[in-house]
CSV table of C-alpha atoms in Angstrom, one decimal:
chain,number,residue,atom,x,y,z
A,5,ALA,CA,26.9,22.4,18.8
A,6,ILE,CA,28.1,24.7,16.1
A,7,ARG,CA,30.3,22.0,14.6
A,8,SER,CA,27.4,19.6,14.3
A,9,VAL,CA,25.4,22.3,12.5
A,10,VAL,CA,28.3,22.9,10.1
A,11,VAL,CA,28.6,19.2,9.4
A,12,ALA,CA,24.9,18.9,8.8
A,13,LEU,CA,24.9,21.8,6.3
A,14,THR,CA,27.8,20.3,4.4
A,15,ARG,CA,25.7,17.2,3.8
A,16,LEU,CA,22.9,19.2,2.1
A,17,PRO,CA,24.3,18.6,-1.4
A,18,ARG,CA,23.3,15.0,-1.0
A,19,LEU,CA,19.8,16.0,-1.8
A,20,ILE,CA,20.9,16.8,-5.3
A,21,LYS,CA,21.4,13.0,-5.8
A,22,VAL,CA,17.7,12.4,-5.6
A,23,HIS,CA,17.5,13.1,-9.4
A,24,SER,CA,20.2,10.5,-10.2
A,25,TYR,CA,18.4,8.0,-7.9
A,26,THR,CA,15.1,8.4,-9.8
A,27,GLN,CA,17.0,8.0,-13.1
A,28,PHE,CA,18.7,4.8,-11.8
A,29,ILE,CA,15.4,3.4,-10.6
A,30,GLY,CA,13.8,4.1,-14.0
A,31,ARG,CA,16.6,2.4,-15.9
A,32,PHE,CA,16.7,-0.5,-13.5
A,33,GLU,CA,12.9,-1.1,-13.9
A,34,SER,CA,13.2,-1.0,-17.7
A,35,LEU,CA,15.7,-3.9,-17.5
A,36,LEU,CA,13.4,-6.1,-15.4
A,37,ALA,CA,10.9,-8.6,-16.9
A,38,ASN,CA,8.4,-7.9,-14.2
A,39,PRO,CA,8.9,-4.4,-12.7
A,40,HIS,CA,5.7,-4.6,-10.7
A,41,ILE,CA,7.2,-6.8,-8.0
A,42,PHE,CA,10.2,-4.4,-7.7
A,43,ARG,CA,7.8,-1.5,-7.4
A,44,THR,CA,5.9,-3.3,-4.6
A,45,VAL,CA,9.0,-4.0,-2.7
A,46,ARG,CA,10.2,-0.4,-3.2
A,47,SER,CA,6.8,0.9,-1.9
A,48,GLY,CA,7.2,-1.4,1.1
A,49,LEU,CA,10.6,0.0,1.9
A,50,TYR,CA,9.3,3.6,1.5
A,51,LEU,CA,6.5,2.7,3.9
A,52,LEU,CA,9.0,1.5,6.5
A,53,TYR,CA,11.1,4.6,6.0
A,54,MET,CA,8.0,6.9,6.4
A,55,ILE,CA,7.1,5.0,9.6
A,56,HIS,CA,10.7,5.5,10.8
A,57,PHE,CA,10.5,9.2,10.1
A,58,ASN,CA,7.1,9.4,11.9
A,59,ALA,CA,8.5,7.6,14.9
A,60,CYS,CA,11.3,10.2,15.1
A,61,LEU,CA,8.8,13.0,14.9
A,62,TYR,CA,6.8,11.4,17.6
A,63,TYR,CA,9.8,11.2,19.9
A,64,ILE,CA,10.7,14.9,19.2
A,65,ILE,CA,7.1,16.0,20.0
A,66,SER,CA,7.1,13.9,23.1
A,67,TYR,CA,10.4,15.3,24.2
A,68,ALA,CA,9.2,18.9,23.6
A,69,GLU,CA,6.2,18.1,25.8
A,70,ASP,CA,8.4,16.7,28.6
A,71,TYR,CA,7.4,13.1,27.8
A,72,GLY,CA,3.8,13.7,28.8
A,73,LYS,CA,4.5,14.5,32.4
A,74,SER,CA,2.0,16.7,34.1
A,75,ALA,CA,2.7,20.4,33.8
A,76,PRO,CA,2.5,22.5,37.0
A,77,ASN,CA,-1.1,23.2,37.9
A,78,SER,CA,-2.5,21.2,35.0
A,79,GLY,CA,-3.8,18.2,37.0
A,80,TYR,CA,-3.3,15.6,34.3
A,81,THR,CA,-0.6,13.5,32.6
A,82,ASP,CA,-0.6,13.2,28.9
A,83,ASP,CA,-1.0,9.5,27.9
A,84,TRP,CA,-0.5,10.4,24.2
A,85,ALA,CA,3.1,11.3,24.5
A,86,TYR,CA,5.9,8.8,24.7
A,87,GLY,CA,6.6,8.3,28.4
A,88,GLY,CA,10.4,8.5,28.3
A,89,ASP,CA,10.8,4.9,29.3
A,90,GLY,CA,14.1,3.5,28.3
A,91,ASN,CA,16.8,5.0,26.1
A,92,GLY,CA,18.5,4.3,22.8
A,93,SER,CA,17.1,1.4,20.9
A,94,ASN,CA,14.4,0.7,23.5
A,95,ALA,CA,13.0,4.3,23.1
A,96,TYR,CA,13.2,3.9,19.3
A,97,ILE,CA,11.3,0.6,19.3
A,98,ARG,CA,8.6,2.1,21.5
A,99,CYS,CA,8.2,5.1,19.2
A,100,TYR,CA,8.3,2.9,16.1
A,101,TYR,CA,5.6,0.7,17.6
A,102,TRP,CA,3.4,3.8,18.3
A,103,ALA,CA,4.0,5.1,14.7
A,104,LEU,CA,3.1,1.8,13.2
A,105,LYS,CA,-0.1,1.5,15.3
A,106,THR,CA,-1.1,5.0,14.4
A,107,VAL,CA,-0.5,4.8,10.6
A,108,THR,CA,-2.2,1.5,10.3
A,109,ALA,CA,-5.0,2.6,12.7
A,110,ILE,CA,-5.0,-0.8,14.5
A,111,GLY,CA,-4.1,0.5,17.9
A,112,ASN,CA,-6.1,1.8,20.8
A,113,ASN,CA,-4.2,5.0,20.9
A,114,ALA,CA,-4.6,7.6,23.6
A,115,MET,CA,-6.5,10.8,22.8
A,116,PRO,CA,-4.3,13.7,21.9
A,117,ARG,CA,-4.7,16.6,24.4
A,118,THR,CA,-2.9,19.5,22.9
A,119,ILE,CA,-3.3,21.1,19.5
A,120,GLY,CA,0.1,19.9,18.4
A,121,GLU,CA,-0.7,16.3,19.3
A,122,LEU,CA,-4.1,16.6,17.6
A,123,VAL,CA,-2.6,17.9,14.3
A,124,PHE,CA,0.2,15.3,14.4
A,125,SER,CA,-2.3,12.5,14.9
A,126,LEU,CA,-4.6,13.7,12.2
A,127,MET,CA,-1.7,13.9,9.7
A,128,ASN,CA,-0.8,10.3,10.7
A,129,TYR,CA,-4.3,9.1,10.0
A,130,LEU,CA,-4.4,10.8,6.6
A,131,ILE,CA,-1.0,9.5,5.7
A,132,GLY,CA,-2.0,6.0,6.7
A,133,VAL,CA,-5.1,6.1,4.4
A,134,PHE,CA,-2.9,7.3,1.5
A,135,ILE,CA,-0.3,4.6,2.2
A,136,PHE,CA,-2.8,1.8,2.2
A,137,ALA,CA,-4.3,3.1,-1.0
A,138,ILE,CA,-0.9,3.0,-2.7
A,139,VAL,CA,-0.1,-0.5,-1.4
A,140,ILE,CA,-3.5,-1.8,-2.6
A,141,GLY,CA,-2.9,-0.2,-6.0
A,142,GLN,CA,0.6,-1.8,-6.2
A,143,PHE,CA,-0.8,-5.2,-5.5
A,144,ARG,CA,-3.5,-4.7,-8.1
A,145,ASP,CA,-0.9,-3.8,-10.6
A,146,VAL,CA,1.1,-7.0,-9.8
A,147,LEU,CA,-2.0,-9.1,-10.2
A,148,ASP,CA,-2.9,-7.4,-13.5
A,149,ALA,CA,0.6,-8.0,-14.8
A,150,ALA,CA,0.6,-11.6,-13.6
A,151,THR,CA,-2.7,-12.4,-15.4
A,152,ALA,CA,-2.0,-10.4,-18.6
A,153,ASN,CA,-0.4,-13.3,-20.5
A,154,ARG,CA,-3.2,-15.6,-19.6
A,155,ASP,CA,-5.8,-13.1,-20.6
A,156,ALA,CA,-4.0,-12.5,-24.0
A,157,PHE,CA,-3.9,-16.3,-24.6
A,158,ARG,CA,-7.6,-16.6,-23.9
A,159,LYS,CA,-8.4,-13.7,-26.2
A,160,ARG,CA,-6.4,-15.4,-29.0
A,161,MET,CA,-8.1,-18.7,-28.4
A,162,ASN,CA,-11.5,-17.0,-28.5
A,163,ASP,CA,-10.6,-15.1,-31.7
A,164,THR,CA,-9.4,-18.4,-33.2
A,165,MET,CA,-12.6,-20.2,-32.3
A,166,THR,CA,-14.7,-17.4,-33.7
A,167,TYR,CA,-12.8,-17.4,-37.0
């Protein structure tokens, strides 16, 4: 256990590379003729990563709550928590499915019963709203960039006809 903590701490300097990553992305976008498509793809990949991170947090919270099994003298089972069905990739896919349903608000999710579950669910809903606002904004930018040449041509034609 101590060895794994030491290994994890030695990997912390990787966070310093975030600055060089943002520089690379900025330079790469400046080389592209239409960077809006790249930004949309990048936003989609960020979305998938955030859902992955959310699925991992959901698994950790479910594990901490003993996979929703009823506590002694509580009289209920918690349907919100991941049930502990399967292991490995099966557990990951189930947690990813829950995270995707929650962030997109398309699922019929179980009601959270504890304060931790409630806070986590609220944060998921808020993040989902912000994610969709960003995605819609990215698509709007792509459409604006795609029609910019046509709009400029129409303006020139109108100016020519007015002259």
